[in-house]
Every structure is written in C-alpha cells, then in structure tokens.
PDB file of C-alpha atoms in Angstrom:
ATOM      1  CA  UNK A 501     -43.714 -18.744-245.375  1.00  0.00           C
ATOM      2  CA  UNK A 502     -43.922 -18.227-249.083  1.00  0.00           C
ATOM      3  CA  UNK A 503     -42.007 -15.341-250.469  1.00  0.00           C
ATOM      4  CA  UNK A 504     -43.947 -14.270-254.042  1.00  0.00           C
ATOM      5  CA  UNK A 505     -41.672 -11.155-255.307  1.00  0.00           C
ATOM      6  CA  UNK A 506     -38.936  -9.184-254.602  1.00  0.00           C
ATOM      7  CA  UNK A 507     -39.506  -5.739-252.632  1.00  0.00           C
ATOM      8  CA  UNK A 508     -36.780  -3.596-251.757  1.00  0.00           C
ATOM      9  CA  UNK A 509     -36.846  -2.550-248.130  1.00  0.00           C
ATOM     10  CA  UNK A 510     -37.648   0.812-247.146  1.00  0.00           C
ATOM     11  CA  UNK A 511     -34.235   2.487-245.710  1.00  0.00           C
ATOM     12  CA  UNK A 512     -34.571   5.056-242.770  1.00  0.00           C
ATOM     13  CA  UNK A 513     -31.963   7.622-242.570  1.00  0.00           C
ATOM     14  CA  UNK A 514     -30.166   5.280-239.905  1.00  0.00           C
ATOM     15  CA  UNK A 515     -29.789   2.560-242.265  1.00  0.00           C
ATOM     16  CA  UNK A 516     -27.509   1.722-245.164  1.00  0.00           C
ATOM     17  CA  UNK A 517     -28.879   0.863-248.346  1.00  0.00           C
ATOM     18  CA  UNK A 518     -29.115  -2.893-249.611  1.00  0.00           C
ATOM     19  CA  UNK A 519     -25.785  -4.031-251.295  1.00  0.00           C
ATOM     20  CA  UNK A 520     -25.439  -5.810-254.145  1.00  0.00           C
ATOM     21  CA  UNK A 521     -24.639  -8.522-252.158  1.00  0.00           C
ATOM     22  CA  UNK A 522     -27.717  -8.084-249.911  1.00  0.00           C
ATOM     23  CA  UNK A 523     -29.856  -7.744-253.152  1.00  0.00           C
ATOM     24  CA  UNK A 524     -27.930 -11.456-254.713  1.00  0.00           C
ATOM     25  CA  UNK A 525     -28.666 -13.424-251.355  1.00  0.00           C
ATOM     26  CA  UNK A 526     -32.493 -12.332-251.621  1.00  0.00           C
ATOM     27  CA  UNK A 527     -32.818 -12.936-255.577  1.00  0.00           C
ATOM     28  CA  UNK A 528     -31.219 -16.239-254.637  1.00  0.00           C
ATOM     29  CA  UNK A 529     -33.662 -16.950-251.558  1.00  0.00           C
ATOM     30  CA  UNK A 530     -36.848 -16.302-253.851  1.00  0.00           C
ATOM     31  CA  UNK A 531     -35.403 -19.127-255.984  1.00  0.00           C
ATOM     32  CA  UNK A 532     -35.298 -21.353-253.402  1.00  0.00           C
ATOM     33  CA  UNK A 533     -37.649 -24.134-252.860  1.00  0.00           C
ATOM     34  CA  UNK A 534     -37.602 -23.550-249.457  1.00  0.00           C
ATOM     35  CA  UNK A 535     -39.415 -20.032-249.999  1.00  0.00           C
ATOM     36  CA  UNK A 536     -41.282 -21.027-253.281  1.00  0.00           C
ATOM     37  CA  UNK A 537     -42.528 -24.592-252.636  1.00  0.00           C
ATOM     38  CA  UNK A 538     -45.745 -25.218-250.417  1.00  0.00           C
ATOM     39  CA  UNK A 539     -44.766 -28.299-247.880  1.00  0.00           C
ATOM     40  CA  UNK A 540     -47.970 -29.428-247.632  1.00  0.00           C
ATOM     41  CA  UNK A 541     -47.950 -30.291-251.501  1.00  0.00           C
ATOM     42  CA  UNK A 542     -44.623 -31.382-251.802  1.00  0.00           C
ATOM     43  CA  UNK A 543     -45.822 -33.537-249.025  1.00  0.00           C
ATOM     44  CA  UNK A 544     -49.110 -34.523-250.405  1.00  0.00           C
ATOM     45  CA  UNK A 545     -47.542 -35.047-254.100  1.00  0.00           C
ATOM     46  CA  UNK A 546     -45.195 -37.271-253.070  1.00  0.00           C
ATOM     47  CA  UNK A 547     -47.322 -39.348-250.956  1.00  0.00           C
ATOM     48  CA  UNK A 548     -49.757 -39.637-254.010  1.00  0.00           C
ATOM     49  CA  UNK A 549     -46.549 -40.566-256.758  1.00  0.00           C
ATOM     50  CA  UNK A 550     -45.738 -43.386-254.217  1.00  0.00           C
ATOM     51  CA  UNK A 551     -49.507 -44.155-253.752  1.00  0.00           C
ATOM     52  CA  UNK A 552     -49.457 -44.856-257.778  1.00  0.00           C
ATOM     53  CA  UNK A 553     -45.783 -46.285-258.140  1.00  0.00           C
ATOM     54  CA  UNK A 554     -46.832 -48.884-255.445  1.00  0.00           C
ATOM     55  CA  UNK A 555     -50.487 -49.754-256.021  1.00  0.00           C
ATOM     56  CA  UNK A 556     -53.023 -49.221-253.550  1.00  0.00           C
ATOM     57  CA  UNK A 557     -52.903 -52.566-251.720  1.00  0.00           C
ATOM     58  CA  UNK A 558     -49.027 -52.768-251.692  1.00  0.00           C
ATOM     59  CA  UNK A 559     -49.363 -48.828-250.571  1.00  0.00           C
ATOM     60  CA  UNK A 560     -52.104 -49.363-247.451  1.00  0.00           C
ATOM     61  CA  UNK A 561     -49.383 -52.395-246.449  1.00  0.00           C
ATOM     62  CA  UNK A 562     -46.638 -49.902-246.320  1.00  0.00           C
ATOM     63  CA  UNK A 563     -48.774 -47.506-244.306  1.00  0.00           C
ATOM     64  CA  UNK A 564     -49.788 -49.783-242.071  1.00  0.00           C
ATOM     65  CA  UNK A 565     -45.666 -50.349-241.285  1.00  0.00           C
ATOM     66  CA  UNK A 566     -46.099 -45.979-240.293  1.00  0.00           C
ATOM     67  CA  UNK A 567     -46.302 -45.398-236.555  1.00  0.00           C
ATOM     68  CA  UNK A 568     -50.023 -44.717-235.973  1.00  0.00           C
ATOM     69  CA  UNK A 569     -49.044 -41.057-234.165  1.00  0.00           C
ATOM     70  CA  UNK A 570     -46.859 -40.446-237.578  1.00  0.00           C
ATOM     71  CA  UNK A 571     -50.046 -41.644-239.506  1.00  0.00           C
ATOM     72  CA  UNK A 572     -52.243 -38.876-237.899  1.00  0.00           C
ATOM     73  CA  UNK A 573     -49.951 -36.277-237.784  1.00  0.00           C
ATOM     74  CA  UNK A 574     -49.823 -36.560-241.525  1.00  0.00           C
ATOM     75  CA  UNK A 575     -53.800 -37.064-241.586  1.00  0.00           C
ATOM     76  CA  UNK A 576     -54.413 -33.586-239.604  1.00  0.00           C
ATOM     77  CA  UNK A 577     -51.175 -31.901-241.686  1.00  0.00           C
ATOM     78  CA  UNK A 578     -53.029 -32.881-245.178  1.00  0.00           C
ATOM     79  CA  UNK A 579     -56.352 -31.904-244.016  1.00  0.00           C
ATOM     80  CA  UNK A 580     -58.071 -29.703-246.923  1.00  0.00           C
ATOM     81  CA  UNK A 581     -56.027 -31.277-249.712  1.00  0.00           C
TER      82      UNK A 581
END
C-alpha cells in the first residue's frame, strides 16, 4: 500500500483528536520508503542495475545459480514491467 498525502482523520464525538505526536508518526510514515516506494520497481530496478553492472552473459550465469521456483516467482511478480 502506497500512502500519497496526508489526510487528517475524521473524529466522532467518541474520539480524541490526533496529537501532535499522532500527527509526527504519520508525517514520518509518508516519508518512509516503505509507504512511498513501489516493491515491484525497487525490485525490478535493482535486478536491471545488476543486469548492467554484470553483463548479460555473466548475469544469465548468476540466474541460472537462482532456485528455478525463486526464478518464477520473480517472473509472475514482474509481470507488466
């Protein structure tokens, strides 16, 4: 899940407002990769750096070394990129 802005919640009569503190930890989570960064990029990005930094021979070798069930996984997981 990829969290784009910062909404305050809605508070019901029941509730407390947000605290500052509240407020902090979210302003902090939107900065966080975790939130902001797409996995199947970072994935795919790195995958293609090391593609380059190796060389495609010397790349396929090291693929080959990948469990075939790891290979596929990542196949199906990149699909559409």
């Amino acid at each position: 899940m990829l969290m784009s802005h910062f909404e305050e919640p809605k508070v019901t009569e029941d509730e407390e407002p947000p605290t500052e503190q509240d407020k902090r930890k979210k302003m902090l989570a939107l900065k966080d990769p975790v939130h902001t960064v797409s996995l199947q990029q970072f994935v795919y990005e790195k995958l293609k750096a090391q593609q380059e930094l190796l060389g495609e021979q010397a790349f396929q070798a090291l693929m080959e070394t990948v469990d075939t069930e790891i290979v596929t996984q990542l196949q199906e997981f990149l699909q559409g990129f």
